[in-house]
PDB file of C-alpha atoms in Angstrom:
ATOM      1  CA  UNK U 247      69.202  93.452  95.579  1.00 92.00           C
ATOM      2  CA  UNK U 248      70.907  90.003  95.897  1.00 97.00           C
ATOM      3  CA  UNK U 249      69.394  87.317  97.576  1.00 98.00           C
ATOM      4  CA  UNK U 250      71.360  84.866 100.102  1.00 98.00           C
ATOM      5  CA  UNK U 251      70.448  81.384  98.477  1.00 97.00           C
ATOM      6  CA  UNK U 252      73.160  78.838 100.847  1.00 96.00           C
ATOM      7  CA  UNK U 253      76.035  79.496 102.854  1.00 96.00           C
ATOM      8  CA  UNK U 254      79.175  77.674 101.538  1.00 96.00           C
ATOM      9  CA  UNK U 255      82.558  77.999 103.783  1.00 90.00           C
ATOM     10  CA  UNK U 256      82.805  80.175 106.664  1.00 86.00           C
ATOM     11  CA  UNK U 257      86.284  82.143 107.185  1.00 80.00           C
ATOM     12  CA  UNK U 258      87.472  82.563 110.519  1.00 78.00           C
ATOM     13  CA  UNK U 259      88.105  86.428 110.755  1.00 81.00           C
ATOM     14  CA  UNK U 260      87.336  89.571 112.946  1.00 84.00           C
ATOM     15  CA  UNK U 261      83.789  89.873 111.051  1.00 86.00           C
ATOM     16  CA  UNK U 262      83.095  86.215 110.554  1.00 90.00           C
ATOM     17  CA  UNK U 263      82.795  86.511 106.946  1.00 95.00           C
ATOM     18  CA  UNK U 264      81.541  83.623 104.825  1.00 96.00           C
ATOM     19  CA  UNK U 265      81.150  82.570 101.730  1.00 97.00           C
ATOM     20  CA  UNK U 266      78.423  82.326  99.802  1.00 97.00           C
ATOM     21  CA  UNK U 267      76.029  81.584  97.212  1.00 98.00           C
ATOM     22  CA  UNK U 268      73.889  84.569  95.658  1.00 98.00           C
ATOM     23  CA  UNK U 269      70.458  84.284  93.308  1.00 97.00           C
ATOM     24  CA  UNK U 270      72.329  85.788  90.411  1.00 98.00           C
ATOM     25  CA  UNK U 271      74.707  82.097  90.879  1.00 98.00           C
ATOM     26  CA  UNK U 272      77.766  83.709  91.745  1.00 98.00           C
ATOM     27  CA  UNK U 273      79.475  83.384  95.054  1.00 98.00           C
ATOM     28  CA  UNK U 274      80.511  86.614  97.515  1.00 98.00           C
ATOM     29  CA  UNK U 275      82.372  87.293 101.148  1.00 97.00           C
ATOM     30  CA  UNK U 276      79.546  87.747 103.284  1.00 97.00           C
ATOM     31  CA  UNK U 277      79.953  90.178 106.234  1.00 96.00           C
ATOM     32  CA  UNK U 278      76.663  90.508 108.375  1.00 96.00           C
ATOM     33  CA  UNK U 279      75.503  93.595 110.045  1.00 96.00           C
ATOM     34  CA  UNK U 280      75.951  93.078 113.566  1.00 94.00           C
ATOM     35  CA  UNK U 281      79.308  91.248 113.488  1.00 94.00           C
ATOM     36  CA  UNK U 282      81.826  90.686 116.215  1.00 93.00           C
ATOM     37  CA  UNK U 283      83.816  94.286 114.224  1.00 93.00           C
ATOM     38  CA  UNK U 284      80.605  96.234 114.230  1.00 92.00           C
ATOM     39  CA  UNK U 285      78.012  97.555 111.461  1.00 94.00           C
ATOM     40  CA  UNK U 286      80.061 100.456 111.184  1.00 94.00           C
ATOM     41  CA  UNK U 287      82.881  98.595 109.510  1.00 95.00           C
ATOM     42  CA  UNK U 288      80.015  97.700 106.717  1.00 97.00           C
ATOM     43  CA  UNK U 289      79.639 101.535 105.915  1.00 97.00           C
ATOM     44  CA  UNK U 290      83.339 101.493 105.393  1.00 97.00           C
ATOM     45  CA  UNK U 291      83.041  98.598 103.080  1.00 97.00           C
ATOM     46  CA  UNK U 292      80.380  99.847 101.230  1.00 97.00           C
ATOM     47  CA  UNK U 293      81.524 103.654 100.624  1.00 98.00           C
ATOM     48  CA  UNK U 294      84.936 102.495  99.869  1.00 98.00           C
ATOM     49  CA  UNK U 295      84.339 100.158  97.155  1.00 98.00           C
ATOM     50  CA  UNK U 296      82.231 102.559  95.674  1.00 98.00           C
ATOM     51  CA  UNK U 297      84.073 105.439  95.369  1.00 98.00           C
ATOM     52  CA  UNK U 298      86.909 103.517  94.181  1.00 98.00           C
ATOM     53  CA  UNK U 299      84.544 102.395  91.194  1.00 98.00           C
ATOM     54  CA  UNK U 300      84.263 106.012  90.317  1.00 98.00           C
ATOM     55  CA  UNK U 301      87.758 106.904  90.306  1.00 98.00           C
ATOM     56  CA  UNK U 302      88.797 103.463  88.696  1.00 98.00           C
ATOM     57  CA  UNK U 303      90.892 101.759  91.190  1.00 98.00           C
ATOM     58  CA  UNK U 304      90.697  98.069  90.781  1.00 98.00           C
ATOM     59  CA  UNK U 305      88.520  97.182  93.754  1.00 98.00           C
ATOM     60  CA  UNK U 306      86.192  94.005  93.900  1.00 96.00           C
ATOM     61  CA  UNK U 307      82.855  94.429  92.532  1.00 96.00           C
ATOM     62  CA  UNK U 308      80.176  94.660  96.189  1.00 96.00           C
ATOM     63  CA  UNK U 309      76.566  94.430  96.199  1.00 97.00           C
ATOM     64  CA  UNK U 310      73.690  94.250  99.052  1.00 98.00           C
ATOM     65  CA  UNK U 311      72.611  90.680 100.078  1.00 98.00           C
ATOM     66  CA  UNK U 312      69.200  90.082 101.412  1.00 98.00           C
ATOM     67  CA  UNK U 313      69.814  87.182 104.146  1.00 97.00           C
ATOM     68  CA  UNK U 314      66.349  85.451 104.276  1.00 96.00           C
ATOM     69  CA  UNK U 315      64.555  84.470 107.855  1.00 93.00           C
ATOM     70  CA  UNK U 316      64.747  81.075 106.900  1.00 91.00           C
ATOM     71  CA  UNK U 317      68.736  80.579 106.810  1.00 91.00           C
ATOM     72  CA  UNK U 318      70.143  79.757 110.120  1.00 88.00           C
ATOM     73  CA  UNK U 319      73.707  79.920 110.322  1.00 92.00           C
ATOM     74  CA  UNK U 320      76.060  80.576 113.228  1.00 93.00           C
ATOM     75  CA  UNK U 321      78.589  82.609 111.503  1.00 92.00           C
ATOM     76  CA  UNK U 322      80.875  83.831 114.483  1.00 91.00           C
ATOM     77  CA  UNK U 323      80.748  82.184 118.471  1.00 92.00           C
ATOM     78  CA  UNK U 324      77.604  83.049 119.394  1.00 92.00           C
ATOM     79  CA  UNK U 325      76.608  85.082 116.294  1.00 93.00           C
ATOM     80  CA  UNK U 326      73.922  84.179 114.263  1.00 94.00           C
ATOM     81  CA  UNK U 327      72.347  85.326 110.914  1.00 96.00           C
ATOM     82  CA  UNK U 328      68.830  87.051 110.902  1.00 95.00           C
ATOM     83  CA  UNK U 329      66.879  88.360 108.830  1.00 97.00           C
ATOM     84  CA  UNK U 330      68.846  91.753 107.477  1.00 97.00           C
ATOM     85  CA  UNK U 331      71.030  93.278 104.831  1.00 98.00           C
ATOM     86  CA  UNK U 332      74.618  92.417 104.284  1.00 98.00           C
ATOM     87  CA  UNK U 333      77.046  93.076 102.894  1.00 98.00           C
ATOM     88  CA  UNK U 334      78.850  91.225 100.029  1.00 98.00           C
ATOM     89  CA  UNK U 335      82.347  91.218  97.835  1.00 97.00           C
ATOM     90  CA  UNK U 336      82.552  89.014  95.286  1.00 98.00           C
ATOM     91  CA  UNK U 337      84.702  85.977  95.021  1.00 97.00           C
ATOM     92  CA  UNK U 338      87.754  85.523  93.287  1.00 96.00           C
ATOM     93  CA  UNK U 339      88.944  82.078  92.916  1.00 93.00           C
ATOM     94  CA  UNK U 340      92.545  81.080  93.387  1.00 93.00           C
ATOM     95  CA  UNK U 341      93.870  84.213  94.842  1.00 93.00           C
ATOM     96  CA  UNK U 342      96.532  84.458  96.875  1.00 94.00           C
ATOM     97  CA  UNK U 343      96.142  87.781  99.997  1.00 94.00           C
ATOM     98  CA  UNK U 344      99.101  89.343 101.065  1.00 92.00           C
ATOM     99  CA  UNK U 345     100.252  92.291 103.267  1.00 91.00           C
ATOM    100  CA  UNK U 346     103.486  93.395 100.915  1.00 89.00           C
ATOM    101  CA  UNK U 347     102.068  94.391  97.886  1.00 89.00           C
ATOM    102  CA  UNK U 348     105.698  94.999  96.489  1.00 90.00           C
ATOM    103  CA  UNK U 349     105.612  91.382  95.718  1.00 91.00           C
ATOM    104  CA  UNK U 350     104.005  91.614  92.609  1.00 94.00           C
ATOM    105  CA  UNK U 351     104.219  94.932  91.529  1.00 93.00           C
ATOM    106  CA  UNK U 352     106.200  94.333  88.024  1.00 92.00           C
ATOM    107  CA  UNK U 353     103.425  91.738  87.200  1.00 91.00           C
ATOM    108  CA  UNK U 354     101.140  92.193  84.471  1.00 83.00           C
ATOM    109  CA  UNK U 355      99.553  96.070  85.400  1.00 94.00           C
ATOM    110  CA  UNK U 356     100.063  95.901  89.074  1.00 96.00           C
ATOM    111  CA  UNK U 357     102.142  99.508  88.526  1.00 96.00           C
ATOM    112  CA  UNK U 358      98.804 101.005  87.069  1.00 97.00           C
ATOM    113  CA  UNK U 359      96.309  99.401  89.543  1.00 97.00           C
ATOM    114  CA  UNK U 360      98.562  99.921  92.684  1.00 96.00           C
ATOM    115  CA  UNK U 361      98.487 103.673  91.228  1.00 97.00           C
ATOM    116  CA  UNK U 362      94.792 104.371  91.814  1.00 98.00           C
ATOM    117  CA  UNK U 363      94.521 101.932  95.018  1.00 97.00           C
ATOM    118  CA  UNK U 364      96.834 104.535  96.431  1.00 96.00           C
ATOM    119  CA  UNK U 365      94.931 107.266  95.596  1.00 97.00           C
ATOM    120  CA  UNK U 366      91.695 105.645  96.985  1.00 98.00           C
ATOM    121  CA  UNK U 367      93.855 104.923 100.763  1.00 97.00           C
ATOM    122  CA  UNK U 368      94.840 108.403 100.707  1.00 97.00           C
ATOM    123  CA  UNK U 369      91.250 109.558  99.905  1.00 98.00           C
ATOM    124  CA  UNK U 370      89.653 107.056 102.379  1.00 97.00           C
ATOM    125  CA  UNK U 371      92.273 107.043 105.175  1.00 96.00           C
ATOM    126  CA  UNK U 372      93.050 102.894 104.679  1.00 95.00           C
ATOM    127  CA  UNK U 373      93.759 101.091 106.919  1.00 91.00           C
ATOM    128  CA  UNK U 374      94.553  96.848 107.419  1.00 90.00           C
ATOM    129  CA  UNK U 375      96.582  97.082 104.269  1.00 91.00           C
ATOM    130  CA  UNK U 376      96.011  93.390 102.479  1.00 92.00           C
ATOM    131  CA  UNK U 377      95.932  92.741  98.950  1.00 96.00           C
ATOM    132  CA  UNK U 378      94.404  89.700  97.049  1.00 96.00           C
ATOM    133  CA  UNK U 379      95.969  88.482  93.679  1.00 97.00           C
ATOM    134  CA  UNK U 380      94.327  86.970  91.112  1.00 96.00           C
ATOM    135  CA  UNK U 381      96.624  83.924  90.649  1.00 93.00           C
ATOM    136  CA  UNK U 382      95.154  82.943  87.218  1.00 93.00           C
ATOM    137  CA  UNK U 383      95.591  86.713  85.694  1.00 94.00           C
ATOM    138  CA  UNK U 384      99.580  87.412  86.396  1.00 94.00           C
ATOM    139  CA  UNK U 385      98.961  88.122  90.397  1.00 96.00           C
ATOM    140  CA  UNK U 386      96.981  91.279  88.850  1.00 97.00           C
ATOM    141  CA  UNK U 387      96.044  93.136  92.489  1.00 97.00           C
ATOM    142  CA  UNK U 388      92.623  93.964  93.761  1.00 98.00           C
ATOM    143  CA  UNK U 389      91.844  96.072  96.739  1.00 97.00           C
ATOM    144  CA  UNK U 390      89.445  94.373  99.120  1.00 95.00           C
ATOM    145  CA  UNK U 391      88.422  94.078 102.749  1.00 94.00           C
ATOM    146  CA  UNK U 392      88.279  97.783 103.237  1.00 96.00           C
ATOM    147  CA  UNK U 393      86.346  97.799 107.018  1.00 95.00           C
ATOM    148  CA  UNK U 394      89.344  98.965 108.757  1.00 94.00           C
ATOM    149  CA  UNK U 395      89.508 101.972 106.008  1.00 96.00           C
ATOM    150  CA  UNK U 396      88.085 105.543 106.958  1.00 96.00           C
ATOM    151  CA  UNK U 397      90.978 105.997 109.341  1.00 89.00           C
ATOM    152  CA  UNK U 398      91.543 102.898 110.195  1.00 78.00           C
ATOM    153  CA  UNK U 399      89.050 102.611 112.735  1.00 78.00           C
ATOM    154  CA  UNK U 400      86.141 100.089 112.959  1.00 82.00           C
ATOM    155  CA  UNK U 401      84.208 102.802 115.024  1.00 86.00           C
ATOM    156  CA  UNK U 402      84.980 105.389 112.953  1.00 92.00           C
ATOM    157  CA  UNK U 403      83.010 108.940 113.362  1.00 94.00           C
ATOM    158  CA  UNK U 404      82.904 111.530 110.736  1.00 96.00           C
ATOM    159  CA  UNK U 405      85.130 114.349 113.462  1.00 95.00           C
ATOM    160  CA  UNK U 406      87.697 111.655 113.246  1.00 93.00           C
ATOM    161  CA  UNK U 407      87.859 111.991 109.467  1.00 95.00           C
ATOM    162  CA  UNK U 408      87.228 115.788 109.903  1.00 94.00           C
ATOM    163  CA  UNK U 409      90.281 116.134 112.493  1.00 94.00           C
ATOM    164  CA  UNK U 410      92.744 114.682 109.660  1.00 95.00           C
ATOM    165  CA  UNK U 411      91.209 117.545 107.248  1.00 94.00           C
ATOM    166  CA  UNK U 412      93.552 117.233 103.933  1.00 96.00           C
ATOM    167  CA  UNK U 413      97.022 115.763 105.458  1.00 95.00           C
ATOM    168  CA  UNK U 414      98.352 113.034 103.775  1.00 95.00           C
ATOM    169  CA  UNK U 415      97.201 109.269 104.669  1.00 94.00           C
ATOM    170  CA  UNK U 416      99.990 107.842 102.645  1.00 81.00           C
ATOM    171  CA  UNK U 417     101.844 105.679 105.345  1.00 75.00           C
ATOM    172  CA  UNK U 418     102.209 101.912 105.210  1.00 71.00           C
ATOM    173  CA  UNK U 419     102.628 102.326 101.364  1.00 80.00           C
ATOM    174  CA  UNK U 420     105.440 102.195  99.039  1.00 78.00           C
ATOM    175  CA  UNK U 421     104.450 104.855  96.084  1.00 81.00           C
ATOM    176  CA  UNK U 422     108.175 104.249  94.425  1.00 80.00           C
ATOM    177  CA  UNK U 423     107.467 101.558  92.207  1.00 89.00           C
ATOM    178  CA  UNK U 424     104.372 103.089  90.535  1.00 95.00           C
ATOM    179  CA  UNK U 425     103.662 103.570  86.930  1.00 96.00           C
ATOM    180  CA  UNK U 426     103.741 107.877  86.186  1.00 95.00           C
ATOM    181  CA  UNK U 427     100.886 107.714  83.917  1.00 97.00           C
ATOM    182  CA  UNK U 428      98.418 106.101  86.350  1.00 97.00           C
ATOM    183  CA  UNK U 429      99.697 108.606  89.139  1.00 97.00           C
ATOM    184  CA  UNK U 430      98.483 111.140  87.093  1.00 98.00           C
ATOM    185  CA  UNK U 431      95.337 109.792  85.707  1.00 98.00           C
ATOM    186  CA  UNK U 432      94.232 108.582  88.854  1.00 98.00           C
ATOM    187  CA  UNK U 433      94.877 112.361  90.413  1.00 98.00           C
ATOM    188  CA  UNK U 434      92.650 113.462  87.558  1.00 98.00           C
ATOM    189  CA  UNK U 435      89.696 111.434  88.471  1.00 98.00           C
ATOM    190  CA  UNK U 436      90.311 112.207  92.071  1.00 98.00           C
ATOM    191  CA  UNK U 437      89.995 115.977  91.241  1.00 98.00           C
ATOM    192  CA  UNK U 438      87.307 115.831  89.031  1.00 98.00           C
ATOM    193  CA  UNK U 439      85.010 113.927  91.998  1.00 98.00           C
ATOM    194  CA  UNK U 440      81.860 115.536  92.575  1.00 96.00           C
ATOM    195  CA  UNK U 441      80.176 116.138  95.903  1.00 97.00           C
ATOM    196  CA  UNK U 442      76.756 114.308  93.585  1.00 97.00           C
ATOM    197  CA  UNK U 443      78.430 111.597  92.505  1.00 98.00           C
ATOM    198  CA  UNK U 444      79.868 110.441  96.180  1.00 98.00           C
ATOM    199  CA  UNK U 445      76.413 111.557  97.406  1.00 98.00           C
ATOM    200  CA  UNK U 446      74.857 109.023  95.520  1.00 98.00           C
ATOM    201  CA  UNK U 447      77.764 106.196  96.700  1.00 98.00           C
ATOM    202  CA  UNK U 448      76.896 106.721 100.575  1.00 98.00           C
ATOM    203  CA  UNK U 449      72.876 107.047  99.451  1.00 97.00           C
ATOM    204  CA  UNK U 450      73.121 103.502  98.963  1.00 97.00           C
ATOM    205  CA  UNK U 451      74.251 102.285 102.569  1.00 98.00           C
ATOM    206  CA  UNK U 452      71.433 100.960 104.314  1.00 98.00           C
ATOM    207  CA  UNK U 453      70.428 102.862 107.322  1.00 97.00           C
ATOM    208  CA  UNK U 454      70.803  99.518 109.446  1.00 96.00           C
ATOM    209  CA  UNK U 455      74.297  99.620 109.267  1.00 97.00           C
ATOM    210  CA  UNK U 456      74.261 101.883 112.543  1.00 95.00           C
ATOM    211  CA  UNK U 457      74.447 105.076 110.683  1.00 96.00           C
ATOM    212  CA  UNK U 458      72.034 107.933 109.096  1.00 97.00           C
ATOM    213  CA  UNK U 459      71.339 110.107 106.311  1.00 97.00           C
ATOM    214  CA  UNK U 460      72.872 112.975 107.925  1.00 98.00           C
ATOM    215  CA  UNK U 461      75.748 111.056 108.939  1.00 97.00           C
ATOM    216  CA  UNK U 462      76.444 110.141 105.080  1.00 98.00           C
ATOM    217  CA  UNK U 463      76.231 113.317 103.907  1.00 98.00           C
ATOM    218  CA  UNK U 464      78.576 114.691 106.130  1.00 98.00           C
ATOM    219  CA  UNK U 465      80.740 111.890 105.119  1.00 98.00           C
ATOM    220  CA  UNK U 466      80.426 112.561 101.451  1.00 98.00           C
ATOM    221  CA  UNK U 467      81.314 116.469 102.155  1.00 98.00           C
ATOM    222  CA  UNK U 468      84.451 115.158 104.369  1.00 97.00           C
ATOM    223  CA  UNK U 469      85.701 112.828 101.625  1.00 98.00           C
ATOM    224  CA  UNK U 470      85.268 115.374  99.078  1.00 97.00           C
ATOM    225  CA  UNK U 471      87.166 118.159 100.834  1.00 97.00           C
ATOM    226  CA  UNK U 472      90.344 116.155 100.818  1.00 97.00           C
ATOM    227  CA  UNK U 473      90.145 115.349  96.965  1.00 98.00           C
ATOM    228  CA  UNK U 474      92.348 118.337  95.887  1.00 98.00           C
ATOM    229  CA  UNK U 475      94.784 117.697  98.252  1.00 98.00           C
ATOM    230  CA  UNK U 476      94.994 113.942  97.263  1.00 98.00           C
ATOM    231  CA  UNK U 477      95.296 114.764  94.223  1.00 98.00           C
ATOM    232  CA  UNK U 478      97.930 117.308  94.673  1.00 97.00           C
ATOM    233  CA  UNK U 479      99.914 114.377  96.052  1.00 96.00           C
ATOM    234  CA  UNK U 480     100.016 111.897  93.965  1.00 96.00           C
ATOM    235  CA  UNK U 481     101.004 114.512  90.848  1.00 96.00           C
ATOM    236  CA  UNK U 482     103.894 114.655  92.908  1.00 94.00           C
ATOM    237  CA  UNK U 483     104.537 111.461  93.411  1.00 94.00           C
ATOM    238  CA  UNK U 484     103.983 111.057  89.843  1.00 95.00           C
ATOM    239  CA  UNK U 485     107.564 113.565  89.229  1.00 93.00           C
ATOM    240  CA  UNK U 486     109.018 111.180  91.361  1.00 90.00           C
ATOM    241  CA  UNK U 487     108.624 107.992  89.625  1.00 91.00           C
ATOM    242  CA  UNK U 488     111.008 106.323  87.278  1.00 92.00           C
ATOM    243  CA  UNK U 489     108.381 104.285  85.441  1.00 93.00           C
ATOM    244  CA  UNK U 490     106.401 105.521  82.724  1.00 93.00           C
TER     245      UNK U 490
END
């Protein structure tokens, strides 16, 4: 586990992420548990990023941050760092965030990565749709910021998932431009997710966050369940598409 070493620039958002510098002497996003959005919205973060490491969407690599007793920092009005776990995205210098991701879809492989980004919102239920561009690599898209995912809710219960079942959690995003290929790779990987695999993504959130074991694994069974439907979807989206 990372290690909080010094805060650097605080960010005023709903969370009161910060930025800062880790032991391994890169810098992250810092989100707290206990933030002004909730714990919950940590589990989100967490769970999303790593399922969309297993299916290959192009999401910013996350890792657990130890925040040491000794760092006192007031990171939101009248929230202050303690001792805990946090969470923690890592930086990407020079990007630019925005909410169209049209924008830039003909640069560099956006068609490909915007591909299996929509297969991960349709798996997780996003939600907050943003999109950060790596300005030195052709405005190349990363997914990030994903505590409003899991149906959009920073409160978010597994029966809310479990009421959606398999529908389609497509809105808010414009599948025309996509590249065919990726559609269908990215529905491969989607199908071939195992209940073991996400079991051992949601193993990793720390208990702290305001959840439990239980509550994971019910999670992991949810998000699994609506894999062959997701999948189902974007092979259809895939006939759809005029770009190989």
């Amino acid at each position: 586990m990372l290690r909080l070493v010094a805060v650097l620039k605080p960010h005023n958002s709903g969370t009161g992420a910060f930025l800062a510098l880790a032991d391994d002497h890169r810098q992250y996003w810092v989100k707290p548990p206990g933030n002004p959005q909730g714990s919950r919205t940590l589990v989100a973060e967490y769970v999303v990023s790593g399922i969309g490491s297993l299916i290959g969407a192009p999401v910013r690599e996350t890792r657990l941050l130890e925040i040491p007793r000794h760092v006192r920092f007031e990171y939101a009005p009248g929230h202050f760092l303690r001792p805990s776990i946090a969470h923690a995205s890592l930086n990407l210098e020079r990007a630019t965030i925005i909410d169209d991701w049209s924008e830039f879809t003909a640069y560099d492989h956006n068609r490909s990565r915007q591909a299996a980004i929509l297969g991960l919102w349709d798996l997780c239920l996003g939600g907050d749709p943003q999109w950060l561009h790596a300005a030195d690599d052709d405005y190349s898209i990363w997914s990030f910021d994903h505590g409003f995912w899991l149906a959009g809710e920073a409160d978010w219960t597994v029966a809310s998932i479990e009421r959606v079942g398999d529908r389609a959690w497509l809105q808010e995003l414009d599948a025309r431009r996509l590249s065919r290929a990726s559609l269908l790779s990215t529905a491969e990987a989607i199908r071939g997710l195992q209940i073991d695999s996400v079991e051992a993504v949601v193993r990793g959130v720390p208990l702290s966050w305001d959840t439990s074991q239980h509550e994971m694994s019910e999670l992991a069974r949810v998000l699994c369940g609506r894999a062959p439907a997701v999948a189902d979807r974007l092979d259809q989206l895939a006939m759809l598409s005029p770009h190989p």
